[in-house]
Amino acid sequence: MRWMKLLERYSLVKRPTLKVVNPRVGTCIIPLSQDDSEIFFQYLTNKIHSLYFEGTEGQLTSIINKLKEDQGFTIQKMKTSIGRGREKLMLLHLKFPNDVEIRRVIKLS
């Protein structure tokens, strides 16, 4: 397992990153891997200003689907659209078993 982490860290393949913008704290850039879905979930449920995901749409959907298995929520809507200019937006609507709903817009770049 240690070898895999070293290969991920120092390989030429670009890892997906999550850029979190919060007006009070500032901007945080977090590199993600397949096992970091819990970190993504914490920022998804937190009251932050905006989320930017740098990676492919397939990487983001695989992270969300892994979270779906772990947390037990249902995906009401997961739709990708084109925003202003060339940026893509993912509209995400999640519903938990205790009737808590999360609606987020994630900007893809």
PDB file of N, CA and C in Angstrom:
ATOM      1  N   MET A   1       0.828  -1.193   0.000  1.00  0.00           N
ATOM      2  CA  MET A   1       0.000   0.000   0.000  1.00  0.00           C
ATOM      3  C   MET A   1       0.869   1.252   0.000  1.00  0.00           C
ATOM      4  N   ARG A   2       1.978   1.199   0.659  1.00  0.00           N
ATOM      5  CA  ARG A   2       2.853   2.358   0.727  1.00  0.00           C
ATOM      6  C   ARG A   2       3.416   2.691  -0.651  1.00  0.00           C
ATOM      7  N   TRP A   3       3.708   1.651  -1.448  1.00  0.00           N
ATOM      8  CA  TRP A   3       4.225   1.873  -2.794  1.00  0.00           C
ATOM      9  C   TRP A   3       3.203   2.580  -3.670  1.00  0.00           C
ATOM     10  N   MET A   4       1.947   2.216  -3.502  1.00  0.00           N
ATOM     11  CA  MET A   4       0.898   2.848  -4.306  1.00  0.00           C
ATOM     12  C   MET A   4       0.775   4.335  -3.997  1.00  0.00           C
ATOM     13  N   LYS A   5       0.879   4.677  -2.728  1.00  0.00           N
ATOM     14  CA  LYS A   5       0.800   6.094  -2.357  1.00  0.00           C
ATOM     15  C   LYS A   5       1.992   6.875  -2.907  1.00  0.00           C
ATOM     16  N   LEU A   6       3.177   6.253  -2.885  1.00  0.00           N
ATOM     17  CA  LEU A   6       4.346   6.917  -3.454  1.00  0.00           C
ATOM     18  C   LEU A   6       4.195   7.103  -4.965  1.00  0.00           C
ATOM     19  N   LEU A   7       3.666   6.093  -5.630  1.00  0.00           N
ATOM     20  CA  LEU A   7       3.454   6.221  -7.072  1.00  0.00           C
ATOM     21  C   LEU A   7       2.426   7.294  -7.393  1.00  0.00           C
ATOM     22  N   GLU A   8       1.358   7.369  -6.625  1.00  0.00           N
ATOM     23  CA  GLU A   8       0.345   8.404  -6.853  1.00  0.00           C
ATOM     24  C   GLU A   8       0.913   9.793  -6.631  1.00  0.00           C
ATOM     25  N   ARG A   9       1.741   9.927  -5.618  1.00  0.00           N
ATOM     26  CA  ARG A   9       2.265  11.241  -5.271  1.00  0.00           C
ATOM     27  C   ARG A   9       3.266  11.763  -6.288  1.00  0.00           C
ATOM     28  N   TYR A  10       4.157  10.878  -6.776  1.00  0.00           N
ATOM     29  CA  TYR A  10       5.250  11.336  -7.623  1.00  0.00           C
ATOM     30  C   TYR A  10       5.113  10.940  -9.086  1.00  0.00           C
ATOM     31  N   SER A  11       4.004  10.406  -9.494  1.00  0.00           N
ATOM     32  CA  SER A  11       3.844  10.038 -10.898  1.00  0.00           C
ATOM     33  C   SER A  11       3.443  11.267 -11.716  1.00  0.00           C
ATOM     34  N   LEU A  12       3.508  11.120 -13.019  1.00  0.00           N
ATOM     35  CA  LEU A  12       3.173  12.234 -13.904  1.00  0.00           C
ATOM     36  C   LEU A  12       1.686  12.367 -14.140  1.00  0.00           C
ATOM     37  N   VAL A  13       0.901  11.400 -13.692  1.00  0.00           N
ATOM     38  CA  VAL A  13      -0.543  11.467 -13.850  1.00  0.00           C
ATOM     39  C   VAL A  13      -1.090  12.516 -12.898  1.00  0.00           C
ATOM     40  N   LYS A  14      -1.905  13.414 -13.430  1.00  0.00           N
ATOM     41  CA  LYS A  14      -2.458  14.485 -12.610  1.00  0.00           C
ATOM     42  C   LYS A  14      -3.604  13.958 -11.756  1.00  0.00           C
ATOM     43  N   ARG A  15      -3.508  14.151 -10.461  1.00  0.00           N
ATOM     44  CA  ARG A  15      -4.556  13.739  -9.539  1.00  0.00           C
ATOM     45  C   ARG A  15      -5.635  14.800  -9.509  1.00  0.00           C
ATOM     46  N   PRO A  16      -6.875  14.384  -9.289  1.00  0.00           N
ATOM     47  CA  PRO A  16      -7.936  15.386  -9.171  1.00  0.00           C
ATOM     48  C   PRO A  16      -7.766  16.204  -7.895  1.00  0.00           C
ATOM     49  N   THR A  17      -8.091  17.473  -7.970  1.00  0.00           N
ATOM     50  CA  THR A  17      -7.981  18.346  -6.807  1.00  0.00           C
ATOM     51  C   THR A  17      -9.312  19.035  -6.562  1.00  0.00           C
ATOM     52  N   LEU A  18      -9.532  19.350  -5.313  1.00  0.00           N
ATOM     53  CA  LEU A  18     -10.726  20.065  -4.889  1.00  0.00           C
ATOM     54  C   LEU A  18     -10.283  21.414  -4.359  1.00  0.00           C
ATOM     55  N   LYS A  19     -10.829  22.473  -4.928  1.00  0.00           N
ATOM     56  CA  LYS A  19     -10.510  23.832  -4.486  1.00  0.00           C
ATOM     57  C   LYS A  19     -11.728  24.358  -3.738  1.00  0.00           C
ATOM     58  N   VAL A  20     -11.537  24.668  -2.470  1.00  0.00           N
ATOM     59  CA  VAL A  20     -12.616  25.101  -1.588  1.00  0.00           C
ATOM     60  C   VAL A  20     -12.416  26.570  -1.265  1.00  0.00           C
ATOM     61  N   VAL A  21     -13.419  27.386  -1.578  1.00  0.00           N
ATOM     62  CA  VAL A  21     -13.333  28.822  -1.333  1.00  0.00           C
ATOM     63  C   VAL A  21     -14.293  29.179  -0.209  1.00  0.00           C
ATOM     64  N   ASN A  22     -13.741  29.738   0.857  1.00  0.00           N
ATOM     65  CA  ASN A  22     -14.523  30.177   2.000  1.00  0.00           C
ATOM     66  C   ASN A  22     -14.117  31.619   2.294  1.00  0.00           C
ATOM     67  N   PRO A  23     -15.049  32.566   2.354  1.00  0.00           N
ATOM     68  CA  PRO A  23     -14.678  33.970   2.557  1.00  0.00           C
ATOM     69  C   PRO A  23     -13.964  34.238   3.887  1.00  0.00           C
ATOM     70  N   ARG A  24     -14.296  33.495   4.918  1.00  0.00           N
ATOM     71  CA  ARG A  24     -13.670  33.742   6.219  1.00  0.00           C
ATOM     72  C   ARG A  24     -12.303  33.095   6.351  1.00  0.00           C
ATOM     73  N   VAL A  25     -12.170  31.869   5.870  1.00  0.00           N
ATOM     74  CA  VAL A  25     -10.928  31.118   6.052  1.00  0.00           C
ATOM     75  C   VAL A  25      -9.968  31.320   4.894  1.00  0.00           C
ATOM     76  N   GLY A  26     -10.478  31.419   3.687  1.00  0.00           N
ATOM     77  CA  GLY A  26      -9.645  31.558   2.503  1.00  0.00           C
ATOM     78  C   GLY A  26      -9.846  30.379   1.571  1.00  0.00           C
ATOM     79  N   THR A  27      -8.881  30.166   0.706  1.00  0.00           N
ATOM     80  CA  THR A  27      -8.962  29.109  -0.288  1.00  0.00           C
ATOM     81  C   THR A  27      -8.078  27.948   0.124  1.00  0.00           C
ATOM     82  N   CYS A  28      -8.620  26.736   0.046  1.00  0.00           N
ATOM     83  CA  CYS A  28      -7.871  25.513   0.326  1.00  0.00           C
ATOM     84  C   CYS A  28      -7.855  24.667  -0.938  1.00  0.00           C
ATOM     85  N   ILE A  29      -6.695  24.118  -1.271  1.00  0.00           N
ATOM     86  CA  ILE A  29      -6.564  23.221  -2.413  1.00  0.00           C
ATOM     87  C   ILE A  29      -6.185  21.853  -1.861  1.00  0.00           C
ATOM     88  N   ILE A  30      -7.029  20.855  -2.142  1.00  0.00           N
ATOM     89  CA  ILE A  30      -6.874  19.524  -1.566  1.00  0.00           C
ATOM     90  C   ILE A  30      -6.746  18.513  -2.700  1.00  0.00           C
ATOM     91  N   PRO A  31      -5.592  17.820  -2.815  1.00  0.00           N
ATOM     92  CA  PRO A  31      -5.503  16.746  -3.813  1.00  0.00           C
ATOM     93  C   PRO A  31      -6.286  15.531  -3.324  1.00  0.00           C
ATOM     94  N   LEU A  32      -7.056  14.926  -4.214  1.00  0.00           N
ATOM     95  CA  LEU A  32      -7.905  13.792  -3.855  1.00  0.00           C
ATOM     96  C   LEU A  32      -7.430  12.528  -4.543  1.00  0.00           C
ATOM     97  N   SER A  33      -7.707  11.402  -3.917  1.00  0.00           N
ATOM     98  CA  SER A  33      -7.513  10.097  -4.541  1.00  0.00           C
ATOM     99  C   SER A  33      -8.801   9.306  -4.349  1.00  0.00           C
ATOM    100  N   GLN A  34      -8.813   8.056  -4.732  1.00  0.00           N
ATOM    101  CA  GLN A  34     -10.026   7.249  -4.631  1.00  0.00           C
ATOM    102  C   GLN A  34     -10.454   7.034  -3.176  1.00  0.00           C
ATOM    103  N   ASP A  35      -9.516   7.036  -2.232  1.00  0.00           N
ATOM    104  CA  ASP A  35      -9.832   6.769  -0.830  1.00  0.00           C
ATOM    105  C   ASP A  35     -10.211   8.017  -0.047  1.00  0.00           C
ATOM    106  N   ASP A  36     -10.201   9.176  -0.669  1.00  0.00           N
ATOM    107  CA  ASP A  36     -10.456  10.440   0.020  1.00  0.00           C
ATOM    108  C   ASP A  36     -11.897  10.911  -0.124  1.00  0.00           C
ATOM    109  N   SER A  37     -12.824  10.011  -0.237  1.00  0.00           N
ATOM    110  CA  SER A  37     -14.216  10.416  -0.399  1.00  0.00           C
ATOM    111  C   SER A  37     -14.776  11.035   0.878  1.00  0.00           C
ATOM    112  N   GLU A  38     -14.243  10.656   2.038  1.00  0.00           N
ATOM    113  CA  GLU A  38     -14.702  11.239   3.305  1.00  0.00           C
ATOM    114  C   GLU A  38     -14.344  12.725   3.397  1.00  0.00           C
ATOM    115  N   ILE A  39     -13.173  13.091   2.904  1.00  0.00           N
ATOM    116  CA  ILE A  39     -12.776  14.502   2.906  1.00  0.00           C
ATOM    117  C   ILE A  39     -13.709  15.301   2.000  1.00  0.00           C
ATOM    118  N   PHE A  40     -14.007  14.741   0.838  1.00  0.00           N
ATOM    119  CA  PHE A  40     -14.935  15.395  -0.086  1.00  0.00           C
ATOM    120  C   PHE A  40     -16.316  15.540   0.538  1.00  0.00           C
ATOM    121  N   PHE A  41     -16.771  14.535   1.271  1.00  0.00           N
ATOM    122  CA  PHE A  41     -18.085  14.574   1.907  1.00  0.00           C
ATOM    123  C   PHE A  41     -18.145  15.651   2.983  1.00  0.00           C
ATOM    124  N   GLN A  42     -17.076  15.843   3.747  1.00  0.00           N
ATOM    125  CA  GLN A  42     -17.061  16.880   4.778  1.00  0.00           C
ATOM    126  C   GLN A  42     -17.205  18.265   4.168  1.00  0.00           C
ATOM    127  N   TYR A  43     -16.524  18.510   3.062  1.00  0.00           N
ATOM    128  CA  TYR A  43     -16.647  19.813   2.417  1.00  0.00           C
ATOM    129  C   TYR A  43     -17.977  19.964   1.691  1.00  0.00           C
ATOM    130  N   LEU A  44     -18.567  18.849   1.272  1.00  0.00           N
ATOM    131  CA  LEU A  44     -19.859  18.894   0.596  1.00  0.00           C
ATOM    132  C   LEU A  44     -20.968  19.284   1.565  1.00  0.00           C
ATOM    133  N   THR A  45     -20.893  18.808   2.810  1.00  0.00           N
ATOM    134  CA  THR A  45     -21.925  19.104   3.798  1.00  0.00           C
ATOM    135  C   THR A  45     -21.658  20.392   4.563  1.00  0.00           C
ATOM    136  N   ASN A  46     -20.471  20.927   4.489  1.00  0.00           N
ATOM    137  CA  ASN A  46     -20.110  22.140   5.211  1.00  0.00           C
ATOM    138  C   ASN A  46     -20.683  23.361   4.507  1.00  0.00           C
ATOM    139  N   LYS A  47     -20.897  24.427   5.243  1.00  0.00           N
ATOM    140  CA  LYS A  47     -21.411  25.659   4.661  1.00  0.00           C
ATOM    141  C   LYS A  47     -20.227  26.496   4.166  1.00  0.00           C
ATOM    142  N   ILE A  48     -19.826  26.224   2.959  1.00  0.00           N
ATOM    143  CA  ILE A  48     -18.723  26.949   2.338  1.00  0.00           C
ATOM    144  C   ILE A  48     -19.266  27.732   1.152  1.00  0.00           C
ATOM    145  N   HIS A  49     -18.447  28.590   0.636  1.00  0.00           N
ATOM    146  CA  HIS A  49     -18.907  29.464  -0.435  1.00  0.00           C
ATOM    147  C   HIS A  49     -19.015  28.736  -1.772  1.00  0.00           C
ATOM    148  N   SER A  50     -17.948  28.099  -2.229  1.00  0.00           N
ATOM    149  CA  SER A  50     -18.004  27.418  -3.515  1.00  0.00           C
ATOM    150  C   SER A  50     -16.989  26.283  -3.586  1.00  0.00           C
ATOM    151  N   LEU A  51     -17.282  25.317  -4.461  1.00  0.00           N
ATOM    152  CA  LEU A  51     -16.420  24.172  -4.701  1.00  0.00           C
ATOM    153  C   LEU A  51     -16.004  24.146  -6.164  1.00  0.00           C
ATOM    154  N   TYR A  52     -14.717  23.963  -6.403  1.00  0.00           N
ATOM    155  CA  TYR A  52     -14.184  23.793  -7.741  1.00  0.00           C
ATOM    156  C   TYR A  52     -13.491  22.434  -7.784  1.00  0.00           C
ATOM    157  N   PHE A  53     -13.790  21.629  -8.789  1.00  0.00           N
ATOM    158  CA  PHE A  53     -13.166  20.324  -8.936  1.00  0.00           C
ATOM    159  C   PHE A  53     -12.324  20.346 -10.192  1.00  0.00           C
ATOM    160  N   GLU A  54     -11.025  20.089 -10.040  1.00  0.00           N
ATOM    161  CA  GLU A  54     -10.121  20.030 -11.183  1.00  0.00           C
ATOM    162  C   GLU A  54      -9.822  18.568 -11.463  1.00  0.00           C
ATOM    163  N   GLY A  55     -10.393  18.070 -12.511  1.00  0.00           N
ATOM    164  CA  GLY A  55     -10.255  16.679 -12.910  1.00  0.00           C
ATOM    165  C   GLY A  55     -11.341  16.367 -13.919  1.00  0.00           C
ATOM    166  N   THR A  56     -11.501  15.097 -14.211  1.00  0.00           N
ATOM    167  CA  THR A  56     -12.523  14.728 -15.188  1.00  0.00           C
ATOM    168  C   THR A  56     -13.866  14.530 -14.497  1.00  0.00           C
ATOM    169  N   GLU A  57     -14.907  14.565 -15.293  1.00  0.00           N
ATOM    170  CA  GLU A  57     -16.249  14.358 -14.761  1.00  0.00           C
ATOM    171  C   GLU A  57     -16.422  12.924 -14.260  1.00  0.00           C
ATOM    172  N   GLY A  58     -15.752  11.981 -14.907  1.00  0.00           N
ATOM    173  CA  GLY A  58     -15.806  10.588 -14.483  1.00  0.00           C
ATOM    174  C   GLY A  58     -15.185  10.372 -13.110  1.00  0.00           C
ATOM    175  N   GLN A  59     -14.094  11.094 -12.815  1.00  0.00           N
ATOM    176  CA  GLN A  59     -13.475  10.992 -11.494  1.00  0.00           C
ATOM    177  C   GLN A  59     -14.409  11.509 -10.414  1.00  0.00           C
ATOM    178  N   LEU A  60     -15.094  12.602 -10.699  1.00  0.00           N
ATOM    179  CA  LEU A  60     -16.023  13.169  -9.718  1.00  0.00           C
ATOM    180  C   LEU A  60     -17.214  12.245  -9.491  1.00  0.00           C
ATOM    181  N   THR A  61     -17.763  11.683 -10.548  1.00  0.00           N
ATOM    182  CA  THR A  61     -18.906  10.778 -10.376  1.00  0.00           C
ATOM    183  C   THR A  61     -18.505   9.503  -9.663  1.00  0.00           C
ATOM    184  N   SER A  62     -17.270   9.025  -9.862  1.00  0.00           N
ATOM    185  CA  SER A  62     -16.838   7.832  -9.129  1.00  0.00           C
ATOM    186  C   SER A  62     -16.678   8.122  -7.644  1.00  0.00           C
ATOM    187  N   ILE A  63     -16.213   9.317  -7.291  1.00  0.00           N
ATOM    188  CA  ILE A  63     -16.104   9.699  -5.875  1.00  0.00           C
ATOM    189  C   ILE A  63     -17.497   9.808  -5.257  1.00  0.00           C
ATOM    190  N   ILE A  64     -18.438  10.397  -5.974  1.00  0.00           N
ATOM    191  CA  ILE A  64     -19.808  10.545  -5.459  1.00  0.00           C
ATOM    192  C   ILE A  64     -20.487   9.189  -5.320  1.00  0.00           C
ATOM    193  N   ASN A  65     -20.271   8.291  -6.284  1.00  0.00           N
ATOM    194  CA  ASN A  65     -20.872   6.958  -6.187  1.00  0.00           C
ATOM    195  C   ASN A  65     -20.273   6.147  -5.039  1.00  0.00           C
ATOM    196  N   LYS A  66     -18.980   6.330  -4.757  1.00  0.00           N
ATOM    197  CA  LYS A  66     -18.373   5.658  -3.599  1.00  0.00           C
ATOM    198  C   LYS A  66     -18.959   6.202  -2.300  1.00  0.00           C
ATOM    199  N   LEU A  67     -19.204   7.507  -2.253  1.00  0.00           N
ATOM    200  CA  LEU A  67     -19.849   8.111  -1.094  1.00  0.00           C
ATOM    201  C   LEU A  67     -21.267   7.588  -0.922  1.00  0.00           C
ATOM    202  N   LYS A  68     -21.958   7.376  -2.021  1.00  0.00           N
ATOM    203  CA  LYS A  68     -23.330   6.866  -1.974  1.00  0.00           C
ATOM    204  C   LYS A  68     -23.377   5.501  -1.299  1.00  0.00           C
ATOM    205  N   GLU A  69     -22.400   4.647  -1.603  1.00  0.00           N
ATOM    206  CA  GLU A  69     -22.335   3.339  -0.963  1.00  0.00           C
ATOM    207  C   GLU A  69     -22.001   3.447   0.518  1.00  0.00           C
ATOM    208  N   ASP A  70     -21.104   4.369   0.868  1.00  0.00           N
ATOM    209  CA  ASP A  70     -20.660   4.498   2.268  1.00  0.00           C
ATOM    210  C   ASP A  70     -21.694   5.187   3.152  1.00  0.00           C
ATOM    211  N   GLN A  71     -22.285   6.276   2.671  1.00  0.00           N
ATOM    212  CA  GLN A  71     -23.168   7.099   3.499  1.00  0.00           C
ATOM    213  C   GLN A  71     -24.634   6.704   3.416  1.00  0.00           C
ATOM    214  N   GLY A  72     -25.057   6.069   2.350  1.00  0.00           N
ATOM    215  CA  GLY A  72     -26.437   5.611   2.227  1.00  0.00           C
ATOM    216  C   GLY A  72     -27.428   6.663   1.779  1.00  0.00           C
ATOM    217  N   PHE A  73     -27.005   7.674   1.043  1.00  0.00           N
ATOM    218  CA  PHE A  73     -27.938   8.663   0.532  1.00  0.00           C
ATOM    219  C   PHE A  73     -28.388   8.270  -0.870  1.00  0.00           C
ATOM    220  N   THR A  74     -29.415   8.939  -1.341  1.00  0.00           N
ATOM    221  CA  THR A  74     -29.870   8.740  -2.714  1.00  0.00           C
ATOM    222  C   THR A  74     -29.569   9.996  -3.515  1.00  0.00           C
ATOM    223  N   ILE A  75     -29.239   9.809  -4.759  1.00  0.00           N
ATOM    224  CA  ILE A  75     -28.940  10.934  -5.644  1.00  0.00           C
ATOM    225  C   ILE A  75     -30.228  11.330  -6.350  1.00  0.00           C
ATOM    226  N   GLN A  76     -30.767  12.486  -6.003  1.00  0.00           N
ATOM    227  CA  GLN A  76     -31.974  12.977  -6.649  1.00  0.00           C
ATOM    228  C   GLN A  76     -31.663  13.547  -8.027  1.00  0.00           C
ATOM    229  N   LYS A  77     -30.566  14.304  -8.111  1.00  0.00           N
ATOM    230  CA  LYS A  77     -30.169  14.900  -9.390  1.00  0.00           C
ATOM    231  C   LYS A  77     -28.654  15.033  -9.414  1.00  0.00           C
ATOM    232  N   MET A  78     -28.063  14.614 -10.511  1.00  0.00           N
ATOM    233  CA  MET A  78     -26.632  14.812 -10.751  1.00  0.00           C
ATOM    234  C   MET A  78     -26.510  15.147 -12.233  1.00  0.00           C
ATOM    235  N   LYS A  79     -26.568  16.422 -12.534  1.00  0.00           N
ATOM    236  CA  LYS A  79     -26.651  16.883 -13.914  1.00  0.00           C
ATOM    237  C   LYS A  79     -25.499  17.834 -14.210  1.00  0.00           C
ATOM    238  N   THR A  80     -24.898  17.657 -15.361  1.00  0.00           N
ATOM    239  CA  THR A  80     -23.812  18.529 -15.795  1.00  0.00           C
ATOM    240  C   THR A  80     -24.328  19.479 -16.862  1.00  0.00           C
ATOM    241  N   SER A  81     -24.015  20.750 -16.702  1.00  0.00           N
ATOM    242  CA  SER A  81     -24.416  21.748 -17.694  1.00  0.00           C
ATOM    243  C   SER A  81     -23.258  22.705 -17.928  1.00  0.00           C
ATOM    244  N   ILE A  82     -23.381  23.510 -18.953  1.00  0.00           N
ATOM    245  CA  ILE A  82     -22.344  24.490 -19.280  1.00  0.00           C
ATOM    246  C   ILE A  82     -22.762  25.834 -18.712  1.00  0.00           C
ATOM    247  N   GLY A  83     -21.862  26.429 -17.949  1.00  0.00           N
ATOM    248  CA  GLY A  83     -22.148  27.723 -17.345  1.00  0.00           C
ATOM    249  C   GLY A  83     -21.711  28.850 -18.248  1.00  0.00           C
ATOM    250  N   ARG A  84     -21.432  29.979 -17.672  1.00  0.00           N
ATOM    251  CA  ARG A  84     -20.955  31.124 -18.435  1.00  0.00           C
ATOM    252  C   ARG A  84     -19.559  30.827 -18.959  1.00  0.00           C
ATOM    253  N   GLY A  85     -19.345  31.145 -20.175  1.00  0.00           N
ATOM    254  CA  GLY A  85     -18.033  30.881 -20.758  1.00  0.00           C
ATOM    255  C   GLY A  85     -17.880  29.407 -21.085  1.00  0.00           C
ATOM    256  N   ARG A  86     -16.728  28.836 -20.734  1.00  0.00           N
ATOM    257  CA  ARG A  86     -16.459  27.445 -21.066  1.00  0.00           C
ATOM    258  C   ARG A  86     -16.522  26.525 -19.856  1.00  0.00           C
ATOM    259  N   GLU A  87     -16.854  27.019 -18.703  1.00  0.00           N
ATOM    260  CA  GLU A  87     -16.816  26.173 -17.507  1.00  0.00           C
ATOM    261  C   GLU A  87     -18.045  25.278 -17.432  1.00  0.00           C
ATOM    262  N   LYS A  88     -17.825  24.083 -16.892  1.00  0.00           N
ATOM    263  CA  LYS A  88     -18.914  23.134 -16.686  1.00  0.00           C
ATOM    264  C   LYS A  88     -19.361  23.204 -15.237  1.00  0.00           C
ATOM    265  N   LEU A  89     -20.636  23.016 -15.015  1.00  0.00           N
ATOM    266  CA  LEU A  89     -21.208  23.014 -13.679  1.00  0.00           C
ATOM    267  C   LEU A  89     -21.900  21.685 -13.444  1.00  0.00           C
ATOM    268  N   MET A  90     -21.734  21.124 -12.246  1.00  0.00           N
ATOM    269  CA  MET A  90     -22.473  19.924 -11.867  1.00  0.00           C
ATOM    270  C   MET A  90     -23.475  20.311 -10.790  1.00  0.00           C
ATOM    271  N   LEU A  91     -24.744  20.101 -11.092  1.00  0.00           N
ATOM    272  CA  LEU A  91     -25.805  20.341 -10.129  1.00  0.00           C
ATOM    273  C   LEU A  91     -26.016  19.039  -9.373  1.00  0.00           C
ATOM    274  N   LEU A  92     -25.847  19.067  -8.069  1.00  0.00           N
ATOM    275  CA  LEU A  92     -25.902  17.860  -7.257  1.00  0.00           C
ATOM    276  C   LEU A  92     -26.968  18.024  -6.181  1.00  0.00           C
ATOM    277  N   HIS A  93     -27.901  17.090  -6.131  1.00  0.00           N
ATOM    278  CA  HIS A  93     -28.974  17.103  -5.144  1.00  0.00           C
ATOM    279  C   HIS A  93     -29.003  15.729  -4.486  1.00  0.00           C
ATOM    280  N   LEU A  94     -28.661  15.683  -3.191  1.00  0.00           N
ATOM    281  CA  LEU A  94     -28.592  14.440  -2.431  1.00  0.00           C
ATOM    282  C   LEU A  94     -29.655  14.426  -1.349  1.00  0.00           C
ATOM    283  N   LYS A  95     -30.218  13.255  -1.080  1.00  0.00           N
ATOM    284  CA  LYS A  95     -31.216  13.119  -0.025  1.00  0.00           C
ATOM    285  C   LYS A  95     -30.812  11.968   0.882  1.00  0.00           C
ATOM    286  N   PHE A  96     -30.751  12.252   2.185  1.00  0.00           N
ATOM    287  CA  PHE A  96     -30.364  11.266   3.181  1.00  0.00           C
ATOM    288  C   PHE A  96     -31.595  10.579   3.758  1.00  0.00           C
ATOM    289  N   PRO A  97     -31.421   9.421   4.393  1.00  0.00           N
ATOM    290  CA  PRO A  97     -32.577   8.714   4.960  1.00  0.00           C
ATOM    291  C   PRO A  97     -33.325   9.493   6.040  1.00  0.00           C
ATOM    292  N   ASN A  98     -32.663  10.415   6.730  1.00  0.00           N
ATOM    293  CA  ASN A  98     -33.329  11.203   7.772  1.00  0.00           C
ATOM    294  C   ASN A  98     -33.913  12.502   7.217  1.00  0.00           C
ATOM    295  N   ASP A  99     -34.234  12.533   5.916  1.00  0.00           N
ATOM    296  CA  ASP A  99     -34.872  13.653   5.211  1.00  0.00           C
ATOM    297  C   ASP A  99     -34.033  14.927   5.180  1.00  0.00           C
ATOM    298  N   VAL A 100     -32.734  14.813   5.305  1.00  0.00           N
ATOM    299  CA  VAL A 100     -31.833  15.943   5.128  1.00  0.00           C
ATOM    300  C   VAL A 100     -31.416  15.967   3.663  1.00  0.00           C
ATOM    301  N   GLU A 101     -31.476  17.142   3.054  1.00  0.00           N
ATOM    302  CA  GLU A 101     -31.128  17.290   1.652  1.00  0.00           C
ATOM    303  C   GLU A 101     -29.952  18.243   1.498  1.00  0.00           C
ATOM    304  N   ILE A 102     -29.095  17.930   0.560  1.00  0.00           N
ATOM    305  CA  ILE A 102     -27.940  18.780   0.238  1.00  0.00           C
ATOM    306  C   ILE A 102     -28.038  19.124  -1.239  1.00  0.00           C
ATOM    307  N   ARG A 103     -27.960  20.400  -1.541  1.00  0.00           N
ATOM    308  CA  ARG A 103     -27.949  20.875  -2.926  1.00  0.00           C
ATOM    309  C   ARG A 103     -26.704  21.723  -3.110  1.00  0.00           C
ATOM    310  N   ARG A 104     -25.859  21.298  -4.048  1.00  0.00           N
ATOM    311  CA  ARG A 104     -24.604  22.001  -4.295  1.00  0.00           C
ATOM    312  C   ARG A 104     -24.385  22.172  -5.783  1.00  0.00           C
ATOM    313  N   VAL A 105     -23.649  23.196  -6.128  1.00  0.00           N
ATOM    314  CA  VAL A 105     -23.165  23.411  -7.476  1.00  0.00           C
ATOM    315  C   VAL A 105     -21.655  23.297  -7.404  1.00  0.00           C
ATOM    316  N   ILE A 106     -21.102  22.386  -8.190  1.00  0.00           N
ATOM    317  CA  ILE A 106     -19.668  22.161  -8.217  1.00  0.00           C
ATOM    318  C   ILE A 106     -19.172  22.575  -9.600  1.00  0.00           C
ATOM    319  N   LYS A 107     -18.191  23.461  -9.624  1.00  0.00           N
ATOM    320  CA  LYS A 107     -17.644  23.924 -10.897  1.00  0.00           C
ATOM    321  C   LYS A 107     -16.518  22.979 -11.309  1.00  0.00           C
ATOM    322  N   LEU A 108     -16.611  22.453 -12.525  1.00  0.00           N
ATOM    323  CA  LEU A 108     -15.602  21.550 -13.065  1.00  0.00           C
ATOM    324  C   LEU A 108     -14.661  22.334 -13.962  1.00  0.00           C
ATOM    325  N   SER A 109     -13.376  22.035 -13.841  1.00  0.00           N
ATOM    326  CA  SER A 109     -12.412  22.680 -14.734  1.00  0.00           C
ATOM    327  C   SER A 109     -11.367  21.697 -15.184  1.00  0.00           C
TER     328      SER A 109
END
